[in-house]
Short mmCIF file of C-alpha atoms and ligand atoms in Angstrom, two decimals:
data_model
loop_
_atom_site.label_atom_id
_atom_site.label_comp_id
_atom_site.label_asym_id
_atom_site.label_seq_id
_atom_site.Cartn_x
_atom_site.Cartn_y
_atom_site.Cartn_z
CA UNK A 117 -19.43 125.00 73.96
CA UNK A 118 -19.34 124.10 69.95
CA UNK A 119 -21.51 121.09 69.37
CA UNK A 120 -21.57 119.03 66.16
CA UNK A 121 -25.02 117.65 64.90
CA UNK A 122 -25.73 114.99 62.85
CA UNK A 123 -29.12 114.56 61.61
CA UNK A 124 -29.22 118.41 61.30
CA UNK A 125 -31.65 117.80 57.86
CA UNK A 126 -34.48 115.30 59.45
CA UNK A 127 -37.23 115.75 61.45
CA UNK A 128 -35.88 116.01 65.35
CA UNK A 129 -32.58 117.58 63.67
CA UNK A 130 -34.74 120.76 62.14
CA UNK A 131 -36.36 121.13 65.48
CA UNK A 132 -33.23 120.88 67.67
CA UNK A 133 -31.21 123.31 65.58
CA UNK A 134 -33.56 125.59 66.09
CA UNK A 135 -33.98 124.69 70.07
CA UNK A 136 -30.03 125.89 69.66
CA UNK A 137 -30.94 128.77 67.90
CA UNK A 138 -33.01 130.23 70.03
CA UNK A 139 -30.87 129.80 73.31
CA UNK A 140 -28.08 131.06 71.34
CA UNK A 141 -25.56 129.89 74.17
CA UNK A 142 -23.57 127.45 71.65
CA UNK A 143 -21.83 127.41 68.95
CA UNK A 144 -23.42 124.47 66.13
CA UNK A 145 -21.57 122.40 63.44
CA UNK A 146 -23.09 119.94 61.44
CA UNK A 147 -22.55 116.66 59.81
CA UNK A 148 -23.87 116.36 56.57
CA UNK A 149 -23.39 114.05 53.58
CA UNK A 150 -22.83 115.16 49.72
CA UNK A 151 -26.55 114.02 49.23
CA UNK A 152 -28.06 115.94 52.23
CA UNK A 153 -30.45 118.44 51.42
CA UNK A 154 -27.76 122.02 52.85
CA UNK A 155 -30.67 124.40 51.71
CA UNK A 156 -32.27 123.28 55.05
CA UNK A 157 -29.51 124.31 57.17
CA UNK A 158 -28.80 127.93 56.01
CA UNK A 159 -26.13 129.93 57.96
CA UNK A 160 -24.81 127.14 59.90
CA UNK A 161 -21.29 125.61 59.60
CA UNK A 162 -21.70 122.03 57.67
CA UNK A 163 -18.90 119.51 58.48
CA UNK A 164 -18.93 116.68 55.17
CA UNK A 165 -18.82 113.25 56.16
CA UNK A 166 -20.81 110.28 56.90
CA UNK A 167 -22.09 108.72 60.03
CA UNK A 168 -21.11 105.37 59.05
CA UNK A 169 -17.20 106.23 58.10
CA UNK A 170 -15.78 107.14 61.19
CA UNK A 171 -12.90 108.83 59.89
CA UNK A 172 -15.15 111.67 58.35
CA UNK A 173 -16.31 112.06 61.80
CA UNK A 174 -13.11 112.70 63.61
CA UNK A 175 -12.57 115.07 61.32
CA UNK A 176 -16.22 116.84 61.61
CA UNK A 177 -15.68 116.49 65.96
CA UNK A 178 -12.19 118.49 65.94
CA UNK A 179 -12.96 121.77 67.40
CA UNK A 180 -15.83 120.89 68.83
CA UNK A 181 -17.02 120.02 72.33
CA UNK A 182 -19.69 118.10 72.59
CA UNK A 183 -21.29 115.23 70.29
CA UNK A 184 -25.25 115.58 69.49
CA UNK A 185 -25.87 112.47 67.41
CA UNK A 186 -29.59 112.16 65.67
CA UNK A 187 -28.69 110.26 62.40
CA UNK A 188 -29.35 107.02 63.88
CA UNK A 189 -28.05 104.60 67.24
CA UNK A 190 -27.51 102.00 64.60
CA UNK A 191 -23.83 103.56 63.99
CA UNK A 192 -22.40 103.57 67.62
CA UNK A 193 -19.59 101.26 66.72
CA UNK A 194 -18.32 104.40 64.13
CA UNK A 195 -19.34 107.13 66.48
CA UNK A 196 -17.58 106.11 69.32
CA UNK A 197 -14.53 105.28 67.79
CA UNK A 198 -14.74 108.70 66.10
CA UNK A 199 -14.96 110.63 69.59
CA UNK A 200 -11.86 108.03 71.05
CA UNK A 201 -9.53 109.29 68.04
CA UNK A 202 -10.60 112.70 68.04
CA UNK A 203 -10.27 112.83 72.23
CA UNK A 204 -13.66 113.99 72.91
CA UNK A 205 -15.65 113.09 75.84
CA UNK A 206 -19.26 114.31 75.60
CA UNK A 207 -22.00 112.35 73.62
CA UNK A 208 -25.60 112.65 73.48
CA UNK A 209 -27.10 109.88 71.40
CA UNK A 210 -30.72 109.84 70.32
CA UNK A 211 -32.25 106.18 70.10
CA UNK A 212 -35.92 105.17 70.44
CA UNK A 213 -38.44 103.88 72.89
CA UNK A 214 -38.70 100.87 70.25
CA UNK A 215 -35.72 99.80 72.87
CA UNK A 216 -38.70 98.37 75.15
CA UNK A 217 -40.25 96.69 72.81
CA UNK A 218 -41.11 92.95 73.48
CA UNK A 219 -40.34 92.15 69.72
CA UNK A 220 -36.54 91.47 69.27
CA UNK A 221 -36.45 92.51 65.62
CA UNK A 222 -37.38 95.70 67.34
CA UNK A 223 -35.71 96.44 70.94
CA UNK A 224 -32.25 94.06 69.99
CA UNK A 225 -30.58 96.86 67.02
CA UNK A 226 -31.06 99.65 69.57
CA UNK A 227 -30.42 97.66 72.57
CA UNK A 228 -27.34 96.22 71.29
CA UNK A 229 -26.10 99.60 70.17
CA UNK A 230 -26.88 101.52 73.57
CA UNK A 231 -25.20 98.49 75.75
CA UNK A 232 -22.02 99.87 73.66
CA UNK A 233 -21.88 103.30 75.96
CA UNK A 234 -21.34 102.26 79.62
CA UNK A 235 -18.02 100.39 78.49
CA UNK A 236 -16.64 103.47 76.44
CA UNK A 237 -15.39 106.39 78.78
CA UNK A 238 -17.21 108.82 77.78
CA UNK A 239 -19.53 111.42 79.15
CA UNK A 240 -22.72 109.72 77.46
CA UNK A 241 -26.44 110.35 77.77
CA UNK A 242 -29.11 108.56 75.45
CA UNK A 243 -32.92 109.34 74.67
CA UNK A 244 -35.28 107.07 73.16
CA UNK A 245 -38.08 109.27 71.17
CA UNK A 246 -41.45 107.81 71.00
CA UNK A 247 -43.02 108.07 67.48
CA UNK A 248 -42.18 111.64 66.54
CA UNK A 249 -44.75 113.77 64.78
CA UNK A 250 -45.03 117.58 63.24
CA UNK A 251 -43.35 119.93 60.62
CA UNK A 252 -43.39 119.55 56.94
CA UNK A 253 -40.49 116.93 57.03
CA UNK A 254 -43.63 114.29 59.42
CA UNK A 255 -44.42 111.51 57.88
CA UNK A 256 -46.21 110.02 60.21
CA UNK A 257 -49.40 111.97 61.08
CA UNK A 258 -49.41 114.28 58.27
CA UNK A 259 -49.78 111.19 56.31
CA UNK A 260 -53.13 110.43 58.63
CA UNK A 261 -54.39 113.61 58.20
CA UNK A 262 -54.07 113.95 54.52
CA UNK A 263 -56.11 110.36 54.65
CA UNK A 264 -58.40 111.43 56.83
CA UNK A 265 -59.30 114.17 54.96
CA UNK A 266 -59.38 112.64 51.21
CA UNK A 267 -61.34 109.49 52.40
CA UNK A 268 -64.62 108.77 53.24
CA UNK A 269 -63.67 105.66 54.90
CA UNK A 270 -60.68 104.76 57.70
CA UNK A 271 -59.46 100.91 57.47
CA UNK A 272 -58.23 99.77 60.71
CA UNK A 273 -56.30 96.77 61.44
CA UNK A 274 -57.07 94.81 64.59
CA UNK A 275 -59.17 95.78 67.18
CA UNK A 276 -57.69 99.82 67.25
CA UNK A 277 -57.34 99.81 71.35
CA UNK A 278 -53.55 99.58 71.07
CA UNK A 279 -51.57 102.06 73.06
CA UNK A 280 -49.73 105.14 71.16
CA UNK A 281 -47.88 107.90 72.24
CA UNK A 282 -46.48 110.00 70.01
CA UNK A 283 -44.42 113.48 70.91
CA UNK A 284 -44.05 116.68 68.76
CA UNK A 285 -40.89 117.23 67.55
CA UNK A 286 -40.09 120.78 69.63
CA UNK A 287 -41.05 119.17 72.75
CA UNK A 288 -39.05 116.16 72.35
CA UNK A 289 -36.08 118.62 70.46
CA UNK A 290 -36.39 120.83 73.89
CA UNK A 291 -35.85 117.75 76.15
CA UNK A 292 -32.83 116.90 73.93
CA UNK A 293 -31.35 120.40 74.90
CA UNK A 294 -32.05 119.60 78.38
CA UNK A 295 -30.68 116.31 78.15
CA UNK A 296 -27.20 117.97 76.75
CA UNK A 297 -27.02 120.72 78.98
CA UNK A 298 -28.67 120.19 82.17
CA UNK A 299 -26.33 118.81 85.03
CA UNK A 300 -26.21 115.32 86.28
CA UNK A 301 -27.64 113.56 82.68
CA UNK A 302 -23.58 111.59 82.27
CA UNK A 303 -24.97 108.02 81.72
CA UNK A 304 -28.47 108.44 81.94
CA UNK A 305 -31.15 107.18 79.46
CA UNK A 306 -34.43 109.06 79.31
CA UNK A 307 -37.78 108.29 77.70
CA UNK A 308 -39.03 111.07 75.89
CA UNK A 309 -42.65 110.09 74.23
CA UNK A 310 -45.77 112.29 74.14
CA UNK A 311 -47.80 113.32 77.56
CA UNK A 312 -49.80 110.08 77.51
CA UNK A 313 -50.98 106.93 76.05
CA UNK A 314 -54.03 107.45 73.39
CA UNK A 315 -55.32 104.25 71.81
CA UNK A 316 -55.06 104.00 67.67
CA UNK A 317 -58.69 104.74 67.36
CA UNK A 318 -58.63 107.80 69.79
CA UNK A 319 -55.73 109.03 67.90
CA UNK A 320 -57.69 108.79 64.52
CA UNK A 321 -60.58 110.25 65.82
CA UNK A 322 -58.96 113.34 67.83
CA UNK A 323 -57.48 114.20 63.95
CA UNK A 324 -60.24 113.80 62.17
CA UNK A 325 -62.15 116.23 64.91
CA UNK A 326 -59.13 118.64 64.25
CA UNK A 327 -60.01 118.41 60.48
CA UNK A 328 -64.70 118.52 61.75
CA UNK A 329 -64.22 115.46 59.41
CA UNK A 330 -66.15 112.54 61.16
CA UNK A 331 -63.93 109.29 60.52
CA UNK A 332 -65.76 105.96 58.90
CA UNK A 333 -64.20 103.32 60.59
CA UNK A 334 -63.95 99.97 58.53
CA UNK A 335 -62.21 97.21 60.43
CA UNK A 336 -59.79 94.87 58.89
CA UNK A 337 -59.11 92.06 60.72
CA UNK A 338 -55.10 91.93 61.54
CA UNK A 339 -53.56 88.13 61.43
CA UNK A 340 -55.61 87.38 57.90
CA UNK A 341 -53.75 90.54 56.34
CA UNK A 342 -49.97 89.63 58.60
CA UNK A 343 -50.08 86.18 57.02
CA UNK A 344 -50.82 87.32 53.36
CA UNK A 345 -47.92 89.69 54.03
CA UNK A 346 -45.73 86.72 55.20
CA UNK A 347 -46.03 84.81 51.98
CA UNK A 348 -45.89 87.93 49.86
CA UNK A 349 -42.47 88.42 51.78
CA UNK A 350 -41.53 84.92 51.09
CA UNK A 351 -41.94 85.37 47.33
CA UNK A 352 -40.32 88.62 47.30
CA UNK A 353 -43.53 90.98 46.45
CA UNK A 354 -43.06 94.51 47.18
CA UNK A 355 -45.84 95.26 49.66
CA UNK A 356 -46.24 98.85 51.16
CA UNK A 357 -46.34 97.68 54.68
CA UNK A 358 -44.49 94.80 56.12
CA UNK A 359 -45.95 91.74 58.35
CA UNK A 360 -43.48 93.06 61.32
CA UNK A 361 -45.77 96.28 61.04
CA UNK A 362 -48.76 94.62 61.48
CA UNK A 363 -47.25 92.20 64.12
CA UNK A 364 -46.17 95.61 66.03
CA UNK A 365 -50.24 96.92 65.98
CA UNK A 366 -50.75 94.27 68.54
CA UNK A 367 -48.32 95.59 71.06
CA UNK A 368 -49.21 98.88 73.35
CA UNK A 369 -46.28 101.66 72.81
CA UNK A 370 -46.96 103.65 75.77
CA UNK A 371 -44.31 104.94 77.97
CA UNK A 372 -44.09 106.61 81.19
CA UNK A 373 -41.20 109.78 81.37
CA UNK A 374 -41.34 110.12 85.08
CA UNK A 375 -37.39 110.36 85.31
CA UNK A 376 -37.62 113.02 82.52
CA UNK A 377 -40.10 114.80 83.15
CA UNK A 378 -38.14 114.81 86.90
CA UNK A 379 -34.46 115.35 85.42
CA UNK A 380 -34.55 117.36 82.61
CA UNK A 381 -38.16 119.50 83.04
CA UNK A 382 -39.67 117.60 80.50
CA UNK A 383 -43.51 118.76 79.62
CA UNK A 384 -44.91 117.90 76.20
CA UNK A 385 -48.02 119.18 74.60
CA UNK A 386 -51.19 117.32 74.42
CA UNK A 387 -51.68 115.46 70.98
CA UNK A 388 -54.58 117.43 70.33
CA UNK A 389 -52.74 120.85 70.55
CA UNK A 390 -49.88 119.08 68.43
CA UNK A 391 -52.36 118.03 65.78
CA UNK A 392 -54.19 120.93 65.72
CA UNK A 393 -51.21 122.92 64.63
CA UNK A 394 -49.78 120.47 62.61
CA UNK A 395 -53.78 120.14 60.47
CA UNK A 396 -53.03 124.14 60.62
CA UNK A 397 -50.09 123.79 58.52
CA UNK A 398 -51.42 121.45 56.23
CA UNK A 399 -54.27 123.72 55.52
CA UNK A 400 -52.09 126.92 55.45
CA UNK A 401 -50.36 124.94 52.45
CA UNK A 402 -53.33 124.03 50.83
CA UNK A 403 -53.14 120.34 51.60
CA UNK A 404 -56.01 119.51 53.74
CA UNK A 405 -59.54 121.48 53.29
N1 NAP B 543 -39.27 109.52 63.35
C1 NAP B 543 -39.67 108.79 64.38
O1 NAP B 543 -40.88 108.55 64.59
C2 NAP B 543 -38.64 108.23 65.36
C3 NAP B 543 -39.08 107.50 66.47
C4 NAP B 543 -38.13 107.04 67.39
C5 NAP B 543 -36.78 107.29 67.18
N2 NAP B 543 -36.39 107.98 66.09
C6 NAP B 543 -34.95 108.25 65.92
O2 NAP B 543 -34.76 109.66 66.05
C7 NAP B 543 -33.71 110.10 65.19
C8 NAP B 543 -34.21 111.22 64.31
O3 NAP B 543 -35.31 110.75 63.57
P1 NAP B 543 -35.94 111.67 62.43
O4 NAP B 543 -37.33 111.18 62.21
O5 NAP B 543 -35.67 113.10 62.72
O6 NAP B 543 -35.08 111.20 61.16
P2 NAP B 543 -35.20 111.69 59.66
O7 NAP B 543 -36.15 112.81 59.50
O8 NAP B 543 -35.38 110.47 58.82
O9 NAP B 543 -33.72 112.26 59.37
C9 NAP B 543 -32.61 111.44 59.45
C10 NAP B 543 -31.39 112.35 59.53
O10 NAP B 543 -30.22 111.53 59.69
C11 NAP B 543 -29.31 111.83 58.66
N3 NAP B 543 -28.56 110.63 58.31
C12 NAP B 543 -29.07 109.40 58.04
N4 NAP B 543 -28.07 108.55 57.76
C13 NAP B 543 -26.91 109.25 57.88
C14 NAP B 543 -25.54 108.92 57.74
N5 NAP B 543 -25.16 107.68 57.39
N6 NAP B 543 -24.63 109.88 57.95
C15 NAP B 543 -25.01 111.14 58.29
N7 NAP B 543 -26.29 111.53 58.44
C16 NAP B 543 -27.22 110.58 58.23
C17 NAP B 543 -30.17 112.32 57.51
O11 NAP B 543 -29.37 113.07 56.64
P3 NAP B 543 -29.71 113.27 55.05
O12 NAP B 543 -30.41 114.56 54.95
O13 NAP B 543 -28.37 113.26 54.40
O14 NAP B 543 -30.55 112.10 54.63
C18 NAP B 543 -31.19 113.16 58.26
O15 NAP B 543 -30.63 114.40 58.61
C19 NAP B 543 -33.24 108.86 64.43
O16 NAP B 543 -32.13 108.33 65.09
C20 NAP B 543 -34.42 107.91 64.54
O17 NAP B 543 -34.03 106.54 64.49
C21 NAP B 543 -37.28 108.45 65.17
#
């Protein structure tokens, strides 16, 4: 089978290519703007185009088989009507577990997007990542360790016993194989987060032991800091976080994978094994002590 990528460059992209590497039973395009960074993707056939013009990605599908689509569920509309004109029927499409969330502003953009599949023919499939950590291209927990390491002190907002559960990108880059290949995934949507729920502060603290740094807690107090963000918003101040952020800390992201773990083999590493090598990697490159 020849399978076009998008999202080859990012995060879950880097660690799926190489997923398809290392089985070596298909043959990989992938879909890459003029601004994408091609160094990353050495060896591998690159297909220009954007995900948001579908005509660059009829052109990108011809020849190939099968549809791996990481850039984003946010272009459905263009993807779909890429695979219609270019008469292909298989489509894996990653989303997020955001989908559950009891926030509109977060579940609707994904919800809306995925409700697009049942109604289009094709041969589709759909996981929802947790929050997706690891590799050099993280920016979510090698940003915490790099804090946790330079500061004395840890601010956190609210109380800290809200739910996380975030997965390393190979595991959740192996269960995206699985959800391609393995038989009987046609219009099924699986959850792929992290082995289990950790609260903030037992997140925090299970990197700062991977670092023997002992984290300083300092609580902030959440709605005070949300509200000041509100009226920042309102006058158009560019703040680093936003009030949805902090409106999000209050609600538990945990998620159970039964159905994976059931369907498609799905096991993922601990969070202290991920963030053990992932504090390795950092210190390898001289960027935590
Ligand atoms: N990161 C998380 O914690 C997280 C959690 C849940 C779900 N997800 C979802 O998982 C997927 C992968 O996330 P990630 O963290 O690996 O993303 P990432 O590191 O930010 O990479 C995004 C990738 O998408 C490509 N891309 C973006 N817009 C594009 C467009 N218009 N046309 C073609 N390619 C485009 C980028 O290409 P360039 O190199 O050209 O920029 C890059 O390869 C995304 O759909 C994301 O929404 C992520």
């Amino acid at each position: 089978m020849k399978i076009l990528v998008s999202g080859g460059t990012g995060l879950l992209g880097q660690g799926f290519l190489r997923v398809l590497r290392e089985k070596g039973e298909h043959e990989v395009r992938c879909l890459v703007r003029r601004t994408s960074p091609v160094e990353r993707l050495e060896g591998l056939e690159l297909a220009y185009g954007d995900a948001g013009d579908a005509g660059s990605m009829v052109r990108a599908l011809r020849g190939t088989n099968a549809f791996v689509h990481v850039a984003g569920v946010q272009y459905t509309p263009e993807v779909l009507e890429a695979m219609r004109r270019a008469g292909l029927e298989r489509l894996v499409i990653v989303s997020s577990t955001s989908a559950h969330s009891r926030f509109e502003f977060r579940s609707a953009p994904r919800l809306v997007n995925e409700a697009l599949l049942p109604g289009s023919g094709l041969r589709w499939t759909v996981v929802r990542p947790s929050m997706i950590y690891g590799s050099e291209l993280d920016h979510n927990m090698h940003k915490l360790l790099r804090f946790l390491d330079r500061s004395p002190v840890f601010p956190l907002f609210g109380s800290g016993e809200n739910l996380w559960q975030p997965v390393y990108y190979e595991d959740l880059a192996r269960g995206l194989y699985a959800a391609l290949t393995k038989p009987g995934t046609d219009g099924q949507i699986y959850d792929l987060p992290g082995p289990r729920p950790l609260t903030y502060l037992d997140l925090v603290r299970t990197a700062a032991d991977t670092l023997d740094k002992k984290a300083r807690i300092v609580r902030i107090p959440a709605e005070p800091v949300r509200r000041a963000l509100l009226v920042a918003e309102r006058i158009g101040l560019p703040m680093p976080v936003s009030s949805e952020q902090v409106l999000r800390l209050r609600e538990d992201k945990a998620y159970p994978y039964e159905k994976a773990r059931r369907e498609l083999g799905y096991t993922p590493r601990a969070f202290k094994e991920g963030i053990a090598l992932e504090a390795g990697r950092l210190r390898e490159i001289g960027l935590v002590r």
